[in-house]
mmCIF file of C-alpha atoms and ligand atoms in Angstrom:
data_model
loop_
_atom_site.group_PDB
_atom_site.id
_atom_site.type_symbol
_atom_site.label_atom_id
_atom_site.label_comp_id
_atom_site.label_asym_id
_atom_site.label_seq_id
_atom_site.Cartn_x
_atom_site.Cartn_y
_atom_site.Cartn_z
ATOM 1 C CA MET A 117 -11.483 -21.475 34.142
ATOM 2 C CA ALA A 118 -14.383 -19.963 32.172
ATOM 3 C CA LYS A 119 -13.564 -19.278 28.546
ATOM 4 C CA ARG A 120 -12.787 -15.667 27.743
ATOM 5 C CA ASP A 121 -14.543 -13.955 24.847
ATOM 6 C CA PHE A 122 -14.002 -10.507 23.357
ATOM 7 C CA LEU A 123 -17.386 -9.470 21.984
ATOM 8 C CA THR A 124 -17.312 -5.842 23.149
ATOM 9 C CA LEU A 125 -14.848 -3.657 25.031
ATOM 10 C CA LEU A 126 -17.054 -4.090 28.095
ATOM 11 C CA ASP A 127 -16.073 -7.778 28.300
ATOM 12 C CA LYS A 128 -12.721 -6.696 29.748
ATOM 13 C CA SER A 129 -11.889 -4.445 32.680
ATOM 14 C CA PRO A 130 -10.053 -1.159 32.073
ATOM 15 C CA GLU A 131 -6.976 -2.793 33.648
ATOM 16 C CA GLU A 132 -7.171 -5.770 31.286
ATOM 17 C CA LEU A 133 -7.574 -3.484 28.264
ATOM 18 C CA GLY A 134 -4.543 -1.511 29.409
ATOM 19 C CA GLU A 135 -2.602 -4.760 29.752
ATOM 20 C CA ILE A 136 -3.509 -5.777 26.175
ATOM 21 C CA VAL A 137 -2.441 -2.409 24.730
ATOM 22 C CA ALA A 138 0.814 -2.436 26.731
ATOM 23 C CA ARG A 139 1.599 -5.931 25.471
ATOM 24 C CA ALA A 140 0.819 -4.793 21.905
ATOM 25 C CA CYS A 141 3.580 -2.195 22.264
ATOM 26 C CA GLU A 142 6.011 -4.902 23.421
ATOM 27 C CA LEU A 143 5.024 -7.204 20.569
ATOM 28 C CA LYS A 144 5.490 -4.339 18.104
ATOM 29 C CA THR A 145 9.067 -3.884 19.301
ATOM 30 C CA LEU A 146 9.772 -7.628 19.118
ATOM 31 C CA GLN A 147 8.410 -7.741 15.568
ATOM 32 C CA ARG A 148 10.380 -4.665 14.513
ATOM 33 C CA ASP A 149 13.581 -6.208 15.908
ATOM 34 C CA HIS A 150 12.877 -9.566 14.203
ATOM 35 C CA LYS A 151 12.854 -11.352 17.566
ATOM 36 C CA LEU A 152 10.912 -14.611 17.637
ATOM 37 C CA HIS A 153 7.906 -14.490 19.978
ATOM 38 C CA GLN A 154 6.051 -17.747 19.433
ATOM 39 C CA SER A 155 3.769 -17.864 22.458
ATOM 40 C CA LEU A 156 0.976 -19.574 20.479
ATOM 41 C CA SER A 157 3.038 -22.362 18.958
ATOM 42 C CA GLY A 158 0.795 -25.236 17.871
ATOM 43 C CA ARG A 159 -2.422 -23.241 18.355
ATOM 44 C CA THR A 160 -5.061 -22.803 15.638
ATOM 45 C CA LEU A 161 -7.430 -19.902 15.037
ATOM 46 C CA ALA A 162 -10.537 -20.199 12.840
ATOM 47 C CA MET A 163 -11.599 -16.963 11.148
ATOM 48 C CA ILE A 164 -15.169 -16.700 9.850
ATOM 49 C CA PHE A 165 -15.697 -13.615 7.700
ATOM 50 C CA GLN A 166 -19.214 -13.066 6.398
ATOM 51 C CA GLN A 167 -18.155 -9.619 5.123
ATOM 52 C CA ASN A 168 -15.059 -8.271 3.388
ATOM 53 C CA SER A 169 -11.941 -7.414 5.376
ATOM 54 C CA THR A 170 -8.345 -6.411 4.743
ATOM 55 C CA ARG A 171 -6.936 -5.130 8.047
ATOM 56 C CA THR A 172 -8.767 -7.362 10.516
ATOM 57 C CA ARG A 173 -8.169 -10.527 8.535
ATOM 58 C CA MET A 174 -4.506 -9.799 7.842
ATOM 59 C CA GLY A 175 -3.904 -8.748 11.445
ATOM 60 C CA PHE A 176 -5.171 -12.062 12.761
ATOM 61 C CA GLU A 177 -3.670 -14.212 10.006
ATOM 62 C CA ALA A 178 -0.195 -12.654 10.055
ATOM 63 C CA GLY A 179 -0.437 -12.369 13.842
ATOM 64 C CA MET A 180 -1.029 -16.096 14.335
ATOM 65 C CA THR A 181 1.906 -16.889 12.031
ATOM 66 C CA GLN A 182 4.200 -14.553 13.961
ATOM 67 C CA LEU A 183 3.051 -16.056 17.276
ATOM 68 C CA GLY A 184 3.922 -19.537 16.013
ATOM 69 C CA GLY A 185 0.340 -20.687 15.428
ATOM 70 C CA HIS A 186 -1.896 -21.050 12.407
ATOM 71 C CA ALA A 187 -5.035 -19.286 11.187
ATOM 72 C CA VAL A 188 -7.677 -20.779 8.895
ATOM 73 C CA PHE A 189 -9.877 -18.428 6.868
ATOM 74 C CA LEU A 190 -13.491 -19.581 6.431
ATOM 75 C CA SER A 191 -15.846 -17.771 4.084
ATOM 76 C CA PRO A 192 -19.566 -18.627 4.006
ATOM 77 C CA GLY A 193 -19.213 -19.528 0.317
ATOM 78 C CA ASP A 194 -16.737 -22.301 1.131
ATOM 79 C CA THR A 195 -18.293 -23.714 4.288
ATOM 80 C CA GLN A 196 -21.587 -25.285 5.268
ATOM 81 C CA LEU A 197 -22.566 -21.963 6.877
ATOM 82 C CA GLY A 198 -23.344 -20.816 3.344
ATOM 83 C CA ARG A 199 -25.670 -23.798 2.925
ATOM 84 C CA GLY A 200 -27.651 -23.151 6.069
ATOM 85 C CA GLU A 201 -25.818 -25.072 8.818
ATOM 86 C CA PRO A 202 -26.895 -23.364 12.050
ATOM 87 C CA ILE A 203 -24.277 -20.995 13.409
ATOM 88 C CA SER A 204 -24.488 -22.655 16.830
ATOM 89 C CA ASP A 205 -23.705 -26.070 15.299
ATOM 90 C CA THR A 206 -20.702 -24.544 13.523
ATOM 91 C CA ALA A 207 -19.563 -23.070 16.845
ATOM 92 C CA ARG A 208 -19.732 -26.468 18.545
ATOM 93 C CA VAL A 209 -17.879 -28.214 15.713
ATOM 94 C CA LEU A 210 -15.097 -25.615 15.504
ATOM 95 C CA SER A 211 -14.704 -25.749 19.281
ATOM 96 C CA GLU A 212 -13.708 -29.414 18.917
ATOM 97 C CA MET A 213 -10.918 -28.483 16.494
ATOM 98 C CA VAL A 214 -9.426 -25.055 17.138
ATOM 99 C CA ASP A 215 -8.276 -22.936 20.070
ATOM 100 C CA ALA A 216 -10.241 -19.752 19.275
ATOM 101 C CA VAL A 217 -12.602 -18.316 16.686
ATOM 102 C CA VAL A 218 -12.708 -14.859 15.139
ATOM 103 C CA ILE A 219 -16.012 -13.962 13.534
ATOM 104 C CA ARG A 220 -17.139 -11.002 11.424
ATOM 105 C CA THR A 221 -20.880 -11.067 10.938
ATOM 106 C CA PRO A 222 -23.301 -8.179 10.461
ATOM 107 C CA SER A 223 -25.641 -9.610 13.110
ATOM 108 C CA HIS A 224 -24.526 -8.977 16.687
ATOM 109 C CA GLU A 225 -27.189 -11.482 17.770
ATOM 110 C CA ASP A 226 -25.514 -14.169 15.622
ATOM 111 C CA LEU A 227 -22.200 -13.344 17.281
ATOM 112 C CA ILE A 228 -23.747 -13.855 20.720
ATOM 113 C CA THR A 229 -25.404 -17.103 19.611
ATOM 114 C CA PHE A 230 -22.056 -18.318 18.290
ATOM 115 C CA ALA A 231 -20.186 -17.365 21.463
ATOM 116 C CA GLU A 232 -22.762 -19.030 23.698
ATOM 117 C CA ALA A 233 -22.485 -22.275 21.760
ATOM 118 C CA ALA A 234 -18.684 -22.232 21.497
ATOM 119 C CA SER A 235 -16.464 -23.651 24.213
ATOM 120 C CA VAL A 236 -13.363 -21.758 23.008
ATOM 121 C CA PRO A 237 -12.741 -17.990 23.089
ATOM 122 C CA VAL A 238 -14.676 -16.009 20.468
ATOM 123 C CA ILE A 239 -13.527 -12.630 19.150
ATOM 124 C CA ASN A 240 -15.801 -10.057 17.523
ATOM 125 C CA ALA A 241 -14.133 -9.044 14.254
ATOM 126 C CA MET A 242 -16.945 -6.508 13.690
ATOM 127 C CA THR A 243 -20.719 -6.557 13.775
ATOM 128 C CA SER A 244 -23.218 -3.847 12.930
ATOM 129 C CA ARG A 245 -23.081 -2.771 16.598
ATOM 130 C CA PHE A 246 -19.459 -2.913 17.661
ATOM 131 C CA HIS A 247 -15.887 -3.120 16.366
ATOM 132 C CA PRO A 248 -13.856 -3.611 19.547
ATOM 133 C CA CYS A 249 -10.646 -4.829 17.865
ATOM 134 C CA GLN A 250 -10.397 -1.499 16.022
ATOM 135 C CA LEU A 251 -10.540 0.401 19.300
ATOM 136 C CA LEU A 252 -7.584 -1.518 20.718
ATOM 137 C CA ALA A 253 -5.497 -0.266 17.768
ATOM 138 C CA ASP A 254 -6.861 3.276 18.086
ATOM 139 C CA MET A 255 -6.042 3.408 21.792
ATOM 140 C CA GLN A 256 -2.537 2.069 21.172
ATOM 141 C CA THR A 257 -1.970 4.664 18.450
ATOM 142 C CA PHE A 258 -3.071 7.600 20.581
ATOM 143 C CA ALA A 259 -1.009 6.362 23.533
ATOM 144 C CA GLU A 260 2.097 6.033 21.348
ATOM 145 C CA LEU A 261 1.700 9.569 20.026
ATOM 146 C CA ARG A 262 0.321 11.517 22.979
ATOM 147 C CA GLY A 263 0.374 9.333 26.109
ATOM 148 C CA PRO A 264 -2.615 8.393 28.269
ATOM 149 C CA ILE A 265 -6.011 9.249 26.803
ATOM 150 C CA ALA A 266 -7.797 9.384 30.180
ATOM 151 C CA GLY A 267 -9.347 12.813 30.669
ATOM 152 C CA ARG A 268 -8.616 13.909 27.077
ATOM 153 C CA ALA A 269 -11.203 15.305 24.634
ATOM 154 C CA VAL A 270 -12.249 13.064 21.738
ATOM 155 C CA ALA A 271 -14.588 13.920 18.841
ATOM 156 C CA PHE A 272 -16.462 11.376 16.765
ATOM 157 C CA VAL A 273 -17.897 12.946 13.601
ATOM 158 C CA GLY A 274 -20.205 11.091 11.212
ATOM 159 C CA ASP A 275 -22.373 7.990 11.299
ATOM 160 C CA GLY A 276 -23.523 6.923 14.772
ATOM 161 C CA TYR A 277 -22.926 3.292 13.897
ATOM 162 C CA ASN A 278 -20.591 0.522 15.050
ATOM 163 C CA MET A 279 -17.444 2.670 15.300
ATOM 164 C CA CYS A 280 -19.317 5.379 17.171
ATOM 165 C CA HIS A 281 -20.769 2.764 19.553
ATOM 166 C CA SER A 282 -17.293 1.393 20.108
ATOM 167 C CA TYR A 283 -15.968 4.875 20.922
ATOM 168 C CA ILE A 284 -18.762 5.273 23.485
ATOM 169 C CA ASN A 285 -17.668 2.020 25.142
ATOM 170 C CA ALA A 286 -14.042 3.148 24.925
ATOM 171 C CA ALA A 287 -14.902 6.435 26.651
ATOM 172 C CA ARG A 288 -16.247 4.369 29.568
ATOM 173 C CA GLN A 289 -13.257 2.035 29.708
ATOM 174 C CA TRP A 290 -10.427 4.531 29.109
ATOM 175 C CA GLY A 291 -12.057 7.510 30.845
ATOM 176 C CA PHE A 292 -12.049 10.169 28.104
ATOM 177 C CA GLN A 293 -14.619 12.834 27.203
ATOM 178 C CA LEU A 294 -16.443 12.099 23.940
ATOM 179 C CA LYS A 295 -18.384 14.589 21.816
ATOM 180 C CA ILE A 296 -20.385 13.059 18.968
ATOM 181 C CA ALA A 297 -21.688 14.957 15.930
ATOM 182 C CA CYS A 298 -24.022 13.047 13.580
ATOM 183 C CA PRO A 299 -26.638 14.015 10.997
ATOM 184 C CA GLU A 300 -30.214 13.838 12.262
ATOM 185 C CA GLY A 301 -31.474 10.262 11.994
ATOM 186 C CA HIS A 302 -27.970 8.788 12.218
ATOM 187 C CA GLU A 303 -27.362 9.172 15.945
ATOM 188 C CA PRO A 304 -25.944 6.270 17.982
ATOM 189 C CA ASP A 305 -28.223 3.817 19.774
ATOM 190 C CA PRO A 306 -29.721 5.824 22.684
ATOM 191 C CA GLN A 307 -29.187 2.966 25.156
ATOM 192 C CA ILE A 308 -25.494 2.710 24.314
ATOM 193 C CA LEU A 309 -25.132 6.489 24.544
ATOM 194 C CA ALA A 310 -26.962 6.596 27.885
ATOM 195 C CA SER A 311 -24.618 3.943 29.291
ATOM 196 C CA CYS A 312 -21.703 6.401 29.221
ATOM 197 C CA ASN A 313 -21.814 9.551 31.296
ATOM 198 C CA SER A 314 -18.786 11.074 29.539
ATOM 199 C CA ALA A 315 -20.274 10.935 26.002
ATOM 200 C CA VAL A 316 -22.581 13.644 24.630
ATOM 201 C CA LEU A 317 -24.266 14.434 21.325
ATOM 202 C CA VAL A 318 -23.529 17.937 20.032
ATOM 203 C CA GLU A 319 -25.103 20.030 17.296
ATOM 204 C CA SER A 320 -22.299 20.294 14.744
ATOM 205 C CA ALA A 321 -18.980 18.864 13.654
ATOM 206 C CA ARG A 322 -17.360 22.156 14.590
ATOM 207 C CA GLU A 323 -18.685 21.937 18.157
ATOM 208 C CA ALA A 324 -17.473 18.330 18.459
ATOM 209 C CA VAL A 325 -13.904 19.007 17.371
ATOM 210 C CA ASP A 326 -13.449 22.247 19.311
ATOM 211 C CA GLN A 327 -10.165 21.778 21.255
ATOM 212 C CA ALA A 328 -10.323 17.991 20.723
ATOM 213 C CA ASP A 329 -7.149 15.951 21.262
ATOM 214 C CA LEU A 330 -8.370 13.146 19.001
ATOM 215 C CA VAL A 331 -10.766 13.394 16.032
ATOM 216 C CA VAL A 332 -12.251 10.244 14.511
ATOM 217 C CA THR A 333 -14.610 9.504 11.671
ATOM 218 C CA ASP A 334 -15.803 6.550 9.599
ATOM 219 C CA VAL A 335 -17.372 6.057 6.175
ATOM 220 C CA TRP A 336 -20.823 7.517 5.624
ATOM 221 C CA SER A 337 -22.225 4.181 4.419
ATOM 222 C CA SER A 338 -20.842 1.204 6.288
ATOM 223 C CA MET A 339 -20.986 -2.331 4.898
ATOM 224 C CA GLY A 340 -24.639 -3.260 4.450
ATOM 225 C CA HIS A 341 -25.728 0.351 3.793
ATOM 226 C CA GLU A 342 -24.124 0.750 0.355
ATOM 227 C CA GLU A 343 -27.490 1.186 -1.393
ATOM 228 C CA GLU A 344 -28.101 4.298 0.752
ATOM 229 C CA GLN A 345 -24.809 5.911 -0.284
ATOM 230 C CA ALA A 346 -26.206 8.425 -2.788
ATOM 231 C CA GLY A 347 -28.956 9.585 -0.414
ATOM 232 C CA ARG A 348 -26.543 9.943 2.482
ATOM 233 C CA LYS A 349 -24.060 12.189 0.660
ATOM 234 C CA ALA A 350 -26.081 15.391 1.005
ATOM 235 C CA ARG A 351 -27.065 14.696 4.629
ATOM 236 C CA PHE A 352 -23.495 13.885 5.677
ATOM 237 C CA ALA A 353 -21.722 16.636 3.711
ATOM 238 C CA PRO A 354 -21.554 19.043 6.718
ATOM 239 C CA TYR A 355 -19.805 16.256 8.642
ATOM 240 C CA GLN A 356 -16.780 15.886 6.360
ATOM 241 C CA VAL A 357 -13.510 15.957 8.321
ATOM 242 C CA ASN A 358 -11.081 18.177 6.449
ATOM 243 C CA GLU A 359 -8.060 20.323 7.217
ATOM 244 C CA ALA A 360 -10.158 23.385 8.059
ATOM 245 C CA LEU A 361 -12.241 21.407 10.563
ATOM 246 C CA LEU A 362 -9.115 19.963 12.209
ATOM 247 C CA ASP A 363 -7.789 23.535 12.579
ATOM 248 C CA GLN A 364 -10.549 24.000 15.186
ATOM 249 C CA ALA A 365 -9.175 21.169 17.311
ATOM 250 C CA SER A 366 -6.259 21.179 19.737
ATOM 251 C CA ARG A 367 -2.909 22.223 18.215
ATOM 252 C CA ASP A 368 -1.544 18.702 18.613
ATOM 253 C CA VAL A 369 -4.710 16.870 17.569
ATOM 254 C CA VAL A 370 -4.455 13.332 16.195
ATOM 255 C CA PHE A 371 -6.794 12.204 13.412
ATOM 256 C CA LEU A 372 -7.801 8.531 13.106
ATOM 257 C CA HIS A 373 -9.969 6.608 10.650
ATOM 258 C CA CYS A 374 -10.459 2.838 10.802
ATOM 259 C CA LEU A 375 -10.254 2.584 6.969
ATOM 260 C CA PRO A 376 -11.117 1.918 4.235
ATOM 261 C CA ALA A 377 -11.734 5.636 3.610
ATOM 262 C CA HIS A 378 -13.670 7.402 0.875
ATOM 263 C CA ARG A 379 -11.619 10.464 -0.044
ATOM 264 C CA GLY A 380 -13.857 13.378 -0.956
ATOM 265 C CA GLU A 381 -16.663 12.067 1.291
ATOM 266 C CA GLU A 382 -16.115 11.636 5.052
ATOM 267 C CA VAL A 383 -12.561 12.948 4.627
ATOM 268 C CA SER A 384 -11.146 15.536 2.231
ATOM 269 C CA GLU A 385 -9.011 14.278 -0.640
ATOM 270 C CA THR A 386 -5.796 15.068 1.225
ATOM 271 C CA LEU A 387 -6.551 14.558 4.926
ATOM 272 C CA LEU A 388 -5.160 11.041 5.293
ATOM 273 C CA ASP A 389 -1.704 12.401 4.400
ATOM 274 C CA ASP A 390 -1.969 15.469 6.635
ATOM 275 C CA PRO A 391 0.719 15.483 9.373
ATOM 276 C CA ARG A 392 -2.059 15.285 11.973
ATOM 277 C CA SER A 393 -3.315 11.995 10.529
ATOM 278 C CA ALA A 394 -2.003 8.727 12.000
ATOM 279 C CA VAL A 395 -4.136 6.349 9.981
ATOM 280 C CA TRP A 396 -1.282 4.217 8.629
ATOM 281 C CA GLN A 397 0.216 3.722 12.085
ATOM 282 C CA GLU A 398 -3.314 2.964 13.316
ATOM 283 C CA ALA A 399 -3.790 0.323 10.592
ATOM 284 C CA GLY A 400 -0.434 -1.276 11.447
ATOM 285 C CA ASN A 401 -1.408 -1.420 15.092
ATOM 286 C CA ARG A 402 -4.307 -3.707 14.177
ATOM 287 C CA LEU A 403 -1.647 -6.433 13.888
ATOM 288 C CA HIS A 404 0.018 -5.777 17.236
ATOM 289 C CA THR A 405 -3.167 -5.334 19.279
ATOM 290 C CA GLN A 406 -4.777 -8.433 17.780
ATOM 291 C CA LYS A 407 -1.667 -10.463 18.623
ATOM 292 C CA ALA A 408 -1.805 -9.154 22.174
ATOM 293 C CA LEU A 409 -5.501 -9.990 22.357
ATOM 294 C CA LEU A 410 -4.887 -13.557 21.134
ATOM 295 C CA GLU A 411 -2.173 -14.032 23.739
ATOM 296 C CA PHE A 412 -4.423 -12.590 26.437
ATOM 297 C CA LEU A 413 -7.313 -14.922 25.586
ATOM 298 C CA LEU A 414 -5.267 -18.056 24.931
ATOM 299 C CA THR A 415 -2.387 -18.109 27.392
HETATM 300 N N1 CP B 149 -11.023 -1.230 9.826
HETATM 301 C C1 CP B 149 -11.275 -2.489 9.443
HETATM 302 O O1 CP B 149 -11.882 -3.258 10.166
HETATM 303 O O2 CP B 149 -10.765 -2.820 8.249
HETATM 304 P P1 CP B 149 -11.153 -4.139 7.446
HETATM 305 O O3 CP B 149 -12.637 -4.032 7.110
HETATM 306 O O4 CP B 149 -10.290 -4.084 6.214
HETATM 307 O O5 CP B 149 -10.886 -5.329 8.292
#
């Protein structure tokens, strides 16, 4: 059987993605009820993080423990990657030792190079283009709160970067309507946008959220763009998601943010604790969806 990677949401069929999210819900119940579910007993996951992480790393590390396996965290500073060993050589070496590899690297091209050289499943833990693991948790969270997302209206407000690209792919795979509002010069990649006939760019945040069932944003300066933060503040200010903007959405709108958030920038100081926000549930679901993904790829 060919090895199964998870580099973007498009690597899996809509049915497979649905299966992963459904299993995440089962695993969440098992975990809540303290029932052992060690389907990955004796298996090892290597986790290469070339950028900081709290949620993704903990989700995989705690997830492997709960599934009966083991995760090994590898930072470039501690491995030969930091001293110039080619990423493809690292992929071949790790493939001799572990059952799967999670990798967070800014370069999507490096991720592809790694996956092509590896003979075990490779999971994208975020690149500058896509963050597919986050979308599994977002889709689980919406489904738990409001049921199927197919046909619903979703608004993405802010930087047309990796989270926006992932929402475009999710609109294709889960069949929802996506309106995107970004400052000029920060639109998503035109090719990615053109690949989805249910995603459109709109003129303003207000237009995007109008009657939306789900509103999503992300930081104005993602990792790697920190030096642009001051310059971006003025350009992004009209795209802040706050209580008044959410009032324009559907009455039972859900608000999600992948976190970490910058209060007072892309969200108002108080929005994360608004009753319409489900960001803590969303963060917790990173654990359950990543466990379901590991099971899907490894068993
Ligand atoms: N949302 C997310 O990926 O969080 P981390 O950067 O903490 O992993």
